[in-house]
Short mmCIF file of C-alpha atoms and ligand atoms in Angstrom, two decimals:
data_model
loop_
_atom_site.label_atom_id
_atom_site.label_comp_id
_atom_site.label_asym_id
_atom_site.label_seq_id
_atom_site.Cartn_x
_atom_site.Cartn_y
_atom_site.Cartn_z
CA MET A 209 -22.49 -7.93 23.95
CA ARG A 210 -19.21 -10.86 24.59
CA ILE A 211 -20.35 -14.41 24.40
CA GLN A 212 -18.10 -16.31 26.54
CA CYS A 213 -17.73 -20.01 26.73
CA ILE A 214 -18.24 -20.52 30.72
CA GLY A 215 -18.18 -24.28 32.26
CA ARG A 216 -16.23 -27.34 32.10
CA SER A 217 -17.06 -28.28 28.40
CA PRO A 218 -15.02 -29.06 25.90
CA PRO A 219 -13.83 -26.39 23.64
CA HIS A 220 -15.32 -27.72 20.65
CA ALA A 221 -19.03 -27.96 22.42
CA ARG A 222 -19.37 -25.56 25.11
CA VAL A 223 -22.07 -23.50 26.65
CA ILE A 224 -21.76 -20.49 25.54
CA VAL A 225 -23.51 -16.56 27.40
CA PRO A 226 -22.93 -13.90 26.50
CA ARG A 227 -20.75 -11.66 29.97
CA GLU A 228 -22.92 -9.18 30.21
CA ALA A 229 -26.08 -11.65 31.07
CA PRO A 230 -25.24 -14.45 32.24
CA VAL A 231 -27.99 -15.16 33.97
CA THR A 232 -30.47 -13.81 32.03
CA TRP A 233 -29.25 -15.60 29.07
CA THR A 234 -31.81 -17.45 27.07
CA ALA A 235 -32.83 -19.08 23.41
CA THR A 236 -34.30 -15.29 23.07
CA TYR A 237 -30.82 -14.08 22.27
CA ALA A 238 -30.56 -17.43 19.93
CA PRO A 239 -32.91 -15.66 16.55
CA ALA A 240 -30.61 -11.94 16.99
CA LEU A 241 -27.45 -13.29 16.75
CA GLY A 242 -28.59 -16.37 14.53
CA ALA A 243 -26.82 -19.08 15.86
CA PRO A 244 -27.79 -22.11 18.65
CA VAL A 245 -26.95 -21.53 22.82
CA ILE A 246 -24.57 -24.91 22.54
CA GLN A 247 -22.35 -23.59 19.32
CA GLN A 248 -20.52 -25.84 18.05
CA ARG A 249 -16.77 -25.12 17.53
CA GLN A 250 -15.18 -25.95 14.00
CA TRP A 251 -12.11 -27.07 16.56
CA PRO A 252 -11.91 -30.56 15.70
CA THR A 253 -10.39 -31.89 19.09
CA MET A 254 -10.00 -31.15 22.45
CA ASN A 255 -7.50 -28.75 23.97
CA ARG A 256 -7.44 -26.13 21.22
CA PRO A 257 -7.15 -22.68 21.41
CA VAL A 258 -9.93 -20.10 22.66
CA GLN A 259 -9.13 -17.29 21.56
CA MET A 260 -9.54 -15.52 17.63
CA SER A 261 -6.93 -13.34 17.12
CA VAL A 262 -7.25 -11.35 13.52
CA LEU A 263 -4.69 -10.07 11.13
CA TRP A 264 -5.98 -7.49 9.00
CA PHE A 265 -4.32 -6.88 6.13
CA ARG A 266 -4.81 -4.23 4.17
CA HIS A 267 -1.15 -3.04 2.60
CA GLY A 268 1.92 -5.28 4.04
CA LEU A 269 -0.10 -7.91 1.46
CA ARG A 270 3.43 -10.28 2.65
CA LEU A 271 3.99 -12.78 4.68
CA HIS A 272 7.91 -11.37 5.03
CA ASP A 273 8.99 -8.47 7.47
CA ASN A 274 5.62 -8.43 8.34
CA PRO A 275 6.03 -8.01 12.53
CA ALA A 276 1.42 -7.41 12.95
CA LEU A 277 2.28 -11.40 11.82
CA LEU A 278 4.34 -11.98 14.17
CA ASP A 279 2.31 -10.42 16.42
CA ALA A 280 -1.24 -11.63 16.11
CA ILE A 281 1.01 -15.60 15.65
CA SER A 282 2.77 -15.37 18.71
CA GLY A 283 0.98 -15.05 22.01
CA PRO A 284 -1.26 -17.54 23.97
CA PRO A 285 -2.79 -20.14 21.39
CA SER A 286 -5.07 -18.33 19.62
CA MET A 287 -6.65 -19.28 15.81
CA PHE A 288 -5.63 -17.24 13.58
CA PHE A 289 -7.48 -15.46 10.79
CA PRO A 290 -5.67 -13.01 8.10
CA ILE A 291 -8.25 -11.26 6.37
CA PHE A 292 -8.88 -8.33 3.72
CA ILE A 293 -12.14 -6.87 3.73
CA PHE A 294 -13.69 -5.51 0.73
CA ASP A 295 -14.49 -2.27 2.02
CA GLY A 296 -15.26 -0.11 -0.64
CA GLU A 297 -11.99 2.14 0.29
CA SER A 298 -8.88 0.26 1.82
CA ALA A 299 -5.87 0.37 -0.41
CA GLY A 300 -6.81 2.27 -2.72
CA THR A 301 -10.02 0.91 -3.53
CA LYS A 302 -12.01 4.18 -3.32
CA VAL A 303 -10.58 5.18 -6.79
CA ILE A 304 -9.24 2.90 -8.97
CA GLY A 305 -8.60 1.06 -12.53
CA PHE A 306 -8.79 -1.74 -13.87
CA ASN A 307 -4.41 -2.80 -14.04
CA ARG A 308 -4.38 -1.08 -10.19
CA MET A 309 -7.39 -3.72 -9.13
CA ARG A 310 -5.43 -6.56 -10.93
CA PHE A 311 -2.47 -5.83 -9.46
CA LEU A 312 -4.18 -5.46 -5.78
CA LEU A 313 -6.29 -8.65 -6.47
CA GLU A 314 -3.81 -10.99 -8.01
CA SER A 315 -1.03 -9.54 -4.50
CA LEU A 316 -3.83 -10.78 -2.01
CA ALA A 317 -4.17 -14.02 -4.55
CA ASP A 318 -0.83 -14.79 -3.69
CA LEU A 319 -0.88 -14.30 -0.37
CA ASP A 320 -4.32 -17.43 -0.36
CA ARG A 321 -1.76 -19.35 -2.49
CA GLN A 322 0.94 -19.34 0.19
CA LEU A 323 -1.70 -19.52 3.62
CA ARG A 324 -2.87 -22.22 1.77
CA SER A 325 0.02 -24.58 0.65
CA ARG A 326 0.69 -24.03 5.16
CA GLY A 327 -2.76 -24.97 6.11
CA GLY A 328 -4.92 -21.56 5.86
CA ARG A 329 -5.71 -19.42 3.26
CA LEU A 330 -6.89 -15.30 3.75
CA TRP A 331 -10.01 -14.54 4.53
CA LEU A 332 -12.15 -11.80 1.53
CA LEU A 333 -14.72 -10.84 3.59
CA ARG A 334 -17.02 -7.17 2.31
CA GLY A 335 -18.75 -4.99 4.89
CA ASP A 336 -17.22 -1.85 7.41
CA PRO A 337 -14.01 -2.81 9.43
CA SER A 338 -16.07 -1.34 12.61
CA LYS A 339 -18.81 -4.12 11.99
CA ILE A 340 -17.25 -6.81 10.75
CA PHE A 341 -14.74 -7.03 14.17
CA GLN A 342 -18.01 -6.50 16.55
CA ARG A 343 -19.75 -9.58 14.75
CA LEU A 344 -16.16 -11.91 15.40
CA TRP A 345 -16.77 -10.98 18.86
CA GLU A 346 -19.85 -11.53 19.16
CA GLU A 347 -20.41 -14.47 17.57
CA LEU A 348 -16.64 -15.90 18.41
CA ALA A 349 -13.81 -15.61 20.75
CA LEU A 350 -11.52 -12.41 19.25
CA THR A 351 -9.06 -11.10 21.81
CA LYS A 352 -6.60 -9.91 19.20
CA VAL A 353 -6.60 -7.28 15.58
CA CYS A 354 -3.39 -7.11 14.10
CA PHE A 355 -2.47 -4.51 11.86
CA GLU A 356 0.17 -2.67 10.47
CA GLN A 357 -0.02 1.80 10.33
CA ASP A 358 -1.52 3.00 7.72
CA CYS A 359 -0.51 6.53 8.11
CA GLU A 360 -1.79 8.99 5.27
CA PRO A 361 -4.73 10.74 7.56
CA ILE A 362 -7.53 9.26 4.80
CA TRP A 363 -7.32 6.95 6.78
CA ASN A 364 -7.78 7.53 9.62
CA GLU A 365 -11.88 7.56 10.76
CA ARG A 366 -11.49 3.89 10.01
CA ASP A 367 -8.85 3.09 12.03
CA GLN A 368 -10.84 4.86 14.90
CA SER A 369 -13.63 3.49 14.49
CA VAL A 370 -11.79 0.61 14.67
CA ARG A 371 -9.08 0.93 17.94
CA ALA A 372 -13.37 2.19 19.73
CA THR A 373 -14.88 -1.23 18.22
CA CYS A 374 -12.11 -3.38 20.10
CA ALA A 375 -11.62 -0.99 23.13
CA GLU A 376 -14.88 -0.77 23.80
CA ARG A 377 -14.86 -4.51 23.35
CA GLY A 378 -11.53 -5.53 25.27
CA VAL A 379 -10.00 -6.88 22.31
CA ARG A 380 -5.93 -5.73 21.89
CA CYS A 381 -5.35 -3.13 18.92
CA GLU A 382 -2.56 -4.46 17.60
CA GLU A 383 -0.38 -1.71 14.99
CA PHE A 384 2.44 -1.28 13.51
CA VAL A 385 4.52 0.24 11.42
CA SER A 386 6.59 -1.42 8.81
CA HIS A 387 4.65 0.55 6.00
CA THR A 388 7.44 3.10 5.75
CA LEU A 389 11.51 2.86 6.54
CA TRP A 390 10.50 5.63 9.89
CA ASP A 391 7.41 6.32 12.18
CA PRO A 392 6.40 9.33 10.63
CA LYS A 393 5.62 10.78 12.76
CA ALA A 394 8.19 9.99 14.89
CA VAL A 395 9.91 12.31 12.38
CA ILE A 396 7.59 14.63 13.34
CA TYR A 397 7.63 14.26 16.84
CA ALA A 398 11.85 14.53 16.51
CA ASN A 399 11.47 18.30 14.12
CA GLY A 400 9.39 19.42 17.20
CA GLY A 401 6.73 18.31 15.89
CA LEU A 402 6.03 20.51 12.53
CA PRO A 403 7.00 18.12 9.30
CA PRO A 404 10.23 18.97 7.77
CA LEU A 405 9.31 21.09 5.34
CA THR A 406 12.11 20.43 3.18
CA TYR A 407 13.83 17.71 2.25
CA GLN A 408 16.91 18.45 3.49
CA MET A 409 15.60 18.73 6.46
CA PHE A 410 14.09 16.18 5.84
CA LEU A 411 16.93 14.18 5.57
CA HIS A 412 18.85 16.33 8.44
CA THR A 413 15.52 15.11 10.52
CA VAL A 414 15.43 11.35 10.33
CA SER A 415 19.51 11.75 10.76
CA THR A 416 18.88 12.04 14.23
CA LEU A 417 16.49 9.19 14.53
CA GLY A 418 19.68 6.76 13.45
CA GLU A 419 18.97 3.30 11.15
CA PRO A 420 16.20 2.72 9.45
CA PRO A 421 14.85 -0.89 11.45
CA ARG A 422 16.21 -3.66 9.81
CA PRO A 423 13.10 -6.49 8.62
CA VAL A 424 11.76 -9.17 11.81
CA GLU A 425 12.32 -11.92 10.99
CA ASP A 426 10.04 -14.72 8.96
CA PRO A 427 7.34 -16.02 10.53
CA ASP A 428 7.45 -19.65 12.48
CA TRP A 429 4.51 -21.63 11.30
CA THR A 430 5.50 -24.46 13.96
CA GLY A 431 2.29 -24.61 15.74
CA VAL A 432 0.03 -22.05 14.30
CA THR A 433 -3.43 -23.46 13.75
CA PHE A 434 -5.96 -21.81 11.18
CA GLY A 435 -9.56 -20.45 12.35
CA THR A 436 -12.80 -21.01 10.18
CA LEU A 437 -15.48 -19.07 9.79
CA PRO A 438 -18.44 -20.50 10.12
CA PRO A 439 -21.14 -20.27 8.18
CA ARG A 440 -23.54 -18.68 8.83
CA LEU A 441 -21.02 -16.21 9.48
CA VAL A 442 -19.96 -17.00 6.46
CA LYS A 443 -22.31 -15.66 4.02
CA GLU A 444 -23.15 -12.66 6.97
CA PHE A 445 -19.61 -11.47 5.91
CA GLN A 446 -20.67 -11.87 1.56
CA VAL A 447 -17.08 -14.09 1.83
CA PHE A 448 -15.20 -14.24 -1.01
CA ASP A 449 -15.64 -18.18 -2.25
CA GLU A 450 -11.97 -17.33 -4.60
CA VAL A 451 -9.74 -14.16 -5.43
CA PRO A 452 -12.22 -12.43 -7.70
CA LYS A 453 -11.18 -11.08 -11.08
CA PRO A 454 -11.84 -7.07 -12.23
CA GLU A 455 -14.81 -7.24 -13.98
CA TYR A 456 -16.76 -8.30 -10.25
CA PHE A 457 -15.72 -4.68 -9.99
CA GLY A 458 -17.38 -3.91 -13.07
CA LEU A 459 -13.79 -2.77 -14.64
CA SER A 460 -13.08 -3.95 -17.80
CA GLN A 461 -9.23 -3.79 -19.47
CA PRO A 462 -8.34 -1.05 -21.34
CA GLY A 463 -6.08 0.68 -24.44
CA TYR A 464 -4.41 -2.16 -25.82
CA GLY A 465 -4.41 -4.87 -22.75
CA LEU A 466 -0.94 -5.63 -22.02
CA VAL A 467 0.35 -6.60 -18.83
CA ARG A 468 4.47 -6.60 -17.81
CA TRP A 469 2.82 -5.79 -13.89
CA ILE A 470 1.74 -8.98 -11.57
CA GLY A 471 0.97 -8.54 -8.56
CA GLY A 472 2.45 -9.86 -5.15
CA GLU A 473 5.36 -10.78 -2.66
CA THR A 474 6.80 -14.24 -5.22
CA ARG A 475 6.98 -11.89 -7.81
CA ALA A 476 8.05 -8.90 -5.74
CA LEU A 477 10.54 -11.11 -4.59
CA GLN A 478 11.81 -11.99 -8.03
CA HIS A 479 12.15 -8.37 -8.61
CA LEU A 480 13.96 -8.60 -5.46
CA ARG A 481 16.27 -9.89 -6.88
CA GLU A 482 17.06 -8.64 -10.67
CA ARG A 483 17.40 -5.30 -9.35
CA LEU A 484 19.55 -6.67 -6.86
CA THR A 485 22.20 -8.30 -10.29
CA GLN A 486 21.22 -4.59 -12.03
CA GLU A 487 22.28 -2.54 -9.19
CA GLU A 488 25.22 -4.66 -8.47
CA GLN A 489 26.13 -4.66 -11.93
CA ALA A 490 25.64 -0.51 -11.77
CA PHE A 491 27.31 -0.36 -8.23
CA ARG A 492 30.87 -1.83 -9.84
CA LYS A 493 30.88 0.81 -12.52
CA GLY A 494 30.25 3.57 -9.99
CA ILE A 495 27.10 4.45 -10.55
CA ILE A 496 24.36 3.84 -8.29
CA LEU A 497 20.20 4.57 -9.51
CA PRO A 498 20.88 3.32 -12.82
CA ASN A 499 17.43 3.44 -13.04
CA GLN A 500 17.04 7.30 -13.02
CA SER A 501 20.05 8.37 -14.15
CA ARG A 502 20.16 6.17 -17.19
CA PRO A 503 16.62 5.20 -17.64
CA ASP A 504 15.54 3.46 -20.31
CA LEU A 505 11.88 3.12 -21.02
CA LEU A 506 11.36 -0.31 -23.13
CA GLY A 507 13.10 -2.21 -20.86
CA PRO A 508 12.04 -4.69 -18.60
CA PRO A 509 9.86 -4.36 -15.53
CA THR A 510 12.09 -4.46 -12.32
CA SER A 511 10.15 -1.41 -10.76
CA GLN A 512 9.05 -1.66 -7.29
CA SER A 513 7.30 0.95 -7.04
CA ALA A 514 4.19 -0.45 -6.71
CA ALA A 515 5.02 -4.04 -4.72
CA LEU A 516 6.13 -1.26 -2.66
CA ARG A 517 2.81 1.16 -2.42
CA TYR A 518 0.99 -2.55 -1.96
CA GLY A 519 3.37 -4.20 0.30
CA CYS A 520 4.97 -7.11 -1.65
CA LEU A 521 8.04 -5.84 -1.31
CA SER A 522 8.61 -4.03 2.89
CA VAL A 523 10.36 -1.46 1.64
CA ARG A 524 12.85 -2.01 5.05
CA ARG A 525 14.12 -5.04 2.73
CA PHE A 526 14.62 -2.99 0.37
CA TYR A 527 16.44 -0.73 1.69
CA TRP A 528 18.27 -2.83 3.51
CA ASN A 529 19.78 -5.18 0.89
CA LEU A 530 20.61 -1.92 -1.49
CA HIS A 531 22.35 -1.01 1.75
CA ASP A 532 24.35 -4.83 2.48
CA LEU A 533 25.00 -4.42 -1.40
CA PHE A 534 26.77 -1.33 -2.26
CA ASN A 535 28.97 -2.02 1.41
CA ALA A 536 29.79 -5.23 0.04
CA VAL A 537 31.34 -3.33 -3.20
CA SER A 538 32.31 -0.59 -2.00
CA GLN A 539 34.38 -3.20 0.69
CA GLY A 540 33.10 -1.23 3.89
CA ASP A 541 33.96 1.73 2.28
CA PRO A 542 31.43 3.88 0.56
CA PRO A 543 31.92 7.15 -0.65
CA ALA A 544 30.70 10.02 1.67
CA GLY A 545 27.98 11.33 -0.20
CA LEU A 546 26.08 9.17 -2.37
CA ASN A 547 22.56 8.11 -1.30
CA ILE A 548 22.08 5.50 -3.17
CA SER A 549 18.72 4.98 -1.73
CA GLY A 550 17.00 8.74 -2.01
CA GLN A 551 13.76 7.89 -3.90
CA LEU A 552 13.41 5.82 -1.16
CA ILE A 553 13.76 8.28 0.79
CA TRP A 554 11.35 10.85 -1.35
CA ARG A 555 8.81 8.05 -0.24
CA GLU A 556 9.17 9.00 3.03
CA TYR A 557 9.19 12.48 2.31
CA PHE A 558 5.49 12.38 0.83
CA TYR A 559 4.30 9.96 4.25
CA THR A 560 5.32 11.90 6.26
CA MET A 561 4.52 15.21 4.54
CA SER A 562 0.71 14.01 4.76
CA VAL A 563 0.69 12.48 7.76
CA TYR A 564 -1.59 15.23 10.24
CA ASN A 565 -3.00 17.18 6.39
CA PRO A 566 -6.14 15.89 5.31
CA HIS A 567 -6.16 18.66 3.05
CA TYR A 568 -2.82 17.32 1.67
CA ALA A 569 -3.56 16.46 -2.08
CA GLU A 570 -5.76 19.19 -2.86
CA MET A 571 -4.74 23.18 -3.16
CA SER A 572 -6.78 25.24 -1.87
CA ALA A 573 -7.97 24.38 1.57
CA ASN A 574 -4.26 22.30 1.77
CA PRO A 575 -1.85 24.36 3.55
CA ILE A 576 1.06 24.04 1.83
CA CYS A 577 0.34 24.33 -1.37
CA LEU A 578 0.21 27.86 -3.76
CA ASP A 579 -2.99 28.77 -4.83
CA VAL A 580 -2.18 29.16 -8.56
CA PRO A 581 -5.05 30.36 -11.59
CA TRP A 582 -4.95 27.26 -13.40
CA ASP A 583 -6.80 27.37 -16.26
CA LYS A 584 -9.95 25.88 -17.18
CA ASN A 585 -10.21 23.32 -20.23
CA PRO A 586 -12.27 20.21 -20.24
CA THR A 587 -10.90 19.57 -23.80
CA PHE A 588 -7.66 19.84 -23.78
CA LEU A 589 -7.54 17.51 -20.36
CA GLU A 590 -9.80 14.53 -22.19
CA LYS A 591 -6.66 14.93 -25.03
CA TRP A 592 -3.62 14.75 -22.37
CA LYS A 593 -6.63 11.68 -21.02
CA LYS A 594 -6.59 9.81 -24.55
CA GLY A 595 -2.40 10.37 -25.46
CA GLN A 596 -3.86 13.04 -28.36
CA THR A 597 -2.73 16.20 -28.16
CA GLY A 598 -0.42 15.76 -31.30
CA PHE A 599 3.42 15.59 -29.12
CA PRO A 600 4.27 11.89 -29.79
CA PHE A 601 6.14 11.51 -26.72
CA ILE A 602 3.19 12.62 -24.28
CA ASP A 603 0.80 11.10 -25.90
CA ALA A 604 2.72 7.48 -26.12
CA ALA A 605 3.32 8.18 -22.65
CA MET A 606 0.45 7.97 -21.33
CA ARG A 607 -1.39 5.11 -23.68
CA GLN A 608 1.55 3.46 -21.79
CA LEU A 609 0.16 4.54 -19.13
CA VAL A 610 -4.01 4.17 -19.42
CA SER A 611 -3.11 0.61 -21.11
CA GLU A 612 -0.38 -0.60 -18.71
CA GLY A 613 -0.45 0.50 -15.35
CA TRP A 614 2.55 1.87 -15.12
CA ILE A 615 5.45 4.70 -16.58
CA HIS A 616 8.60 5.58 -16.37
CA HIS A 617 10.00 8.19 -13.43
CA VAL A 618 11.44 10.97 -16.73
CA ALA A 619 7.73 9.98 -18.28
CA ARG A 620 5.58 11.12 -15.60
CA ASN A 621 8.04 13.87 -15.33
CA SER A 622 6.68 14.97 -18.55
CA VAL A 623 3.10 14.01 -19.10
CA ALA A 624 2.79 16.22 -14.87
CA CYS A 625 4.85 19.11 -16.06
CA PHE A 626 2.75 19.25 -20.44
CA LEU A 627 -0.40 19.07 -18.38
CA THR A 628 0.90 21.95 -15.24
CA ARG A 629 2.82 24.93 -15.85
CA GLY A 630 4.82 23.27 -18.81
CA ASP A 631 1.74 23.78 -21.35
CA LEU A 632 -1.57 23.63 -20.30
CA TRP A 633 -1.89 25.14 -17.25
CA ILE A 634 -4.42 22.86 -15.78
CA SER A 635 -4.59 22.10 -12.39
CA TRP A 636 -2.09 19.12 -10.62
CA GLU A 637 -5.57 18.43 -9.17
CA ASP A 638 -7.15 17.15 -12.61
CA GLY A 639 -3.47 15.33 -13.00
CA LEU A 640 -3.76 13.53 -10.08
CA ALA A 641 -7.52 12.22 -10.03
CA PHE A 642 -6.68 10.97 -13.21
CA PHE A 643 -2.73 8.66 -12.07
CA LEU A 644 -4.80 7.96 -9.57
CA GLU A 645 -7.23 5.71 -11.00
CA HIS A 646 -5.51 4.57 -13.68
CA LEU A 647 -1.45 3.76 -11.45
CA ILE A 648 -1.11 0.34 -10.71
CA ASP A 649 1.34 2.50 -8.27
CA ALA A 650 -0.40 5.24 -7.30
CA ASP A 651 -0.67 6.18 -3.71
CA TRP A 652 -2.37 9.57 -2.49
CA SER A 653 0.55 11.66 -1.24
CA VAL A 654 3.41 10.02 -2.61
CA CYS A 655 1.40 10.30 -6.46
CA ALA A 656 -0.20 14.46 -4.18
CA GLY A 657 3.26 14.95 -3.28
CA ASN A 658 5.31 15.05 -6.96
CA TRP A 659 2.00 16.64 -8.27
CA MET A 660 3.35 19.36 -6.07
CA TRP A 661 6.12 19.05 -6.43
CA VAL A 662 5.87 18.94 -10.16
CA SER A 663 3.68 21.67 -11.18
CA SER A 664 5.67 23.96 -8.10
CA SER A 665 2.33 24.15 -6.57
CA ALA A 666 4.18 22.56 -2.54
CA PHE A 667 7.88 22.02 -0.57
CA GLU A 668 10.87 23.57 -1.66
CA GLN A 669 9.01 26.57 -4.09
CA LEU A 670 12.68 26.94 -5.24
CA LEU A 671 11.70 25.43 -8.34
CA ASP A 672 12.77 27.55 -11.18
CA CYS A 673 9.33 27.91 -13.75
CA SER A 674 11.33 29.15 -16.89
CA LYS A 675 12.64 25.75 -16.83
CA CYS A 676 10.22 23.10 -17.99
CA LEU A 677 10.70 19.72 -19.62
CA CYS A 678 9.79 19.88 -23.74
CA PRO A 679 7.33 17.83 -24.74
CA VAL A 680 9.96 17.69 -27.85
CA ASN A 681 13.86 17.88 -27.22
CA TYR A 682 13.20 15.76 -24.05
CA GLY A 683 11.05 13.81 -25.51
CA ARG A 684 14.04 12.87 -28.26
CA ARG A 685 16.42 12.92 -25.17
CA LEU A 686 14.92 9.94 -24.07
CA ASP A 687 14.16 8.02 -27.28
CA PRO A 688 15.62 9.02 -29.80
CA TRP A 689 14.78 6.22 -32.68
CA GLY A 690 11.65 6.64 -31.96
CA GLU A 691 10.95 2.58 -31.05
CA TYR A 692 8.81 3.75 -27.37
CA ILE A 693 6.73 6.27 -29.11
CA LYS A 694 6.24 3.20 -32.08
C1 FAD B 812 3.88 13.12 -11.30
C2 FAD B 812 4.50 11.83 -10.42
C3 FAD B 812 3.20 11.46 -10.34
C4 FAD B 812 3.76 10.09 -9.18
N1 FAD B 812 2.81 9.19 -8.14
C5 FAD B 812 4.04 8.12 -7.49
C6 FAD B 812 3.27 7.19 -7.03
O1 FAD B 812 1.29 7.16 -7.31
N2 FAD B 812 3.82 5.97 -5.95
C7 FAD B 812 4.92 5.96 -6.46
O2 FAD B 812 5.36 5.00 -5.96
N3 FAD B 812 5.78 6.94 -7.22
C8 FAD B 812 5.02 7.77 -7.59
N4 FAD B 812 5.44 8.62 -8.22
C9 FAD B 812 7.32 8.43 -8.83
C10 FAD B 812 8.31 8.03 -9.19
O3 FAD B 812 7.57 8.04 -10.81
C11 FAD B 812 7.94 6.50 -8.99
O4 FAD B 812 7.62 5.33 -8.04
C12 FAD B 812 9.15 5.34 -10.15
O5 FAD B 812 8.89 5.98 -11.74
C13 FAD B 812 8.68 4.24 -9.60
O6 FAD B 812 9.45 3.39 -10.30
P1 FAD B 812 10.79 2.76 -9.68
O7 FAD B 812 10.67 1.75 -8.94
O8 FAD B 812 11.89 1.77 -11.19
O9 FAD B 812 11.80 3.69 -9.28
P2 FAD B 812 13.25 3.35 -8.19
O10 FAD B 812 13.65 4.76 -9.18
O11 FAD B 812 13.95 2.31 -8.63
O12 FAD B 812 13.11 4.57 -7.30
C14 FAD B 812 12.60 2.62 -5.62
C15 FAD B 812 10.66 3.51 -5.24
O13 FAD B 812 11.52 4.36 -4.41
C16 FAD B 812 10.27 5.19 -4.60
N5 FAD B 812 10.31 7.09 -5.37
C17 FAD B 812 11.32 6.69 -6.28
N6 FAD B 812 11.34 8.09 -6.68
C18 FAD B 812 10.25 8.21 -5.42
C19 FAD B 812 9.64 9.39 -6.02
N7 FAD B 812 9.90 10.78 -7.15
N8 FAD B 812 8.89 10.70 -5.27
C20 FAD B 812 8.29 9.21 -4.23
N9 FAD B 812 8.93 8.04 -3.96
C21 FAD B 812 9.90 7.59 -5.38
C22 FAD B 812 9.53 4.35 -4.85
O14 FAD B 812 8.28 3.72 -4.33
C23 FAD B 812 10.25 2.89 -6.16
O15 FAD B 812 9.76 2.71 -6.42
C24 FAD B 812 5.53 10.01 -9.01
C25 FAD B 812 6.41 11.21 -9.90
C26 FAD B 812 6.15 11.45 -10.65
C27 FAD B 812 6.55 12.63 -11.52
#
């Protein structure tokens, strides 16, 4: 049922009747809605906007380069409601450990702070998104729901349900691609309807699409009116007064509790500036991807993977900042054949590969994954998880993973190879489940893609299985003085 404004009453005290039954509307509807027939809007003055537009944050927890935000605050005057819904799965909250939840909550708190400084707030609701949008439509004049594309198939059911709810009620539902450089569906389309099975094919396909779009402009907050939810909806949606702590969700701090990574757009942009300074110094010395070519296991936390995963940092902003910097340093004459943003393209590749494959994170049902007869060894698996294998480098990495929620790429490669084809011969699915819980940047498709890659289970399937990372020598090479281990 949609409630509709009629008559010439000013918007702050108008008669509201359901659209379907304008004539028969009586007080009998009121108890069901829990609302009086004559409803007092929160809007303080006359000639205020009467429509309601929602920006539904899922990933993309930022204000910069946010096309969904620009759309939500554009068009006819409307009340603007930025919301995040704790539905038990959005933003990867289905399988989540303390550190990742902390990073997510810090990112939400950062958004809330930024919005409050502009006169609004972030509404943190609990419930099923589809039902929430239905209720917003029933109770308020919801006209538009904007969100960033969540391209992985695990979000399809949620988004289709929301789209159907909105479509039935004539609410505009606007989705924007900004979590990835290109639209993964457009990449697949450009490749004749099939995901490009190799990285080289992927590079070729995206080259036919041209450069990824540049970031959109920052929002202009002039004239934006933030809405307020009526108390009955605050109660019904169990709105949080303030951003909760991970303990609220029954999670407790693991390991030695060192916090190196802090979530949120503000911190991500600060890290980006530091990172670009590092990159510039490297470019000037003719080095690209410095953190990969010269891994520093004890270095400062400059990784952007968690910020990219939650969208606190726009991948397009990162990509274009890197390229513009590189072009400036090389004075418009960049050496050919260098892929300075190659790592970002891997992220893109794994997203694209999973778009139409709901079984991407499994072995047997997954059409791109080899069926490997892995061992079942719960004791070894447990020792690996607890960092008790007896191999100091592997154990140090696993303990860092559990305590901090982040380990360097070379350490991820080592522990993943060790668990699978290198030493324990245990399925990558077990490793993935553990990573998804503990990594702050854990991303369903990126994590599964890397696990399949390292275990030689998918993709080019050309990895030479005789070349495994030695858990002793490789560790010695990366950490010759044992400082990381200590
Ligand atoms: C078994 C395993 C699991 C992994 N799981 C994840 C995961 O869940 N989420 C995640 O973001 N990365 C994952 N990675 C990839 C990689 O280890 C991290 O992205 C990287 O360590 C982040 O550090 P950085 O930001 O300094 O990377 P940089 O080298 O600075 O790269 C910049 C960005 O590119 C992306 N990127 C880098 N390497 C990869 C890669 N191999 N695959 C896809 N994207 C990449 C990340 O978003 C990263 O922040 C995994 C790697 C392995 C071996």
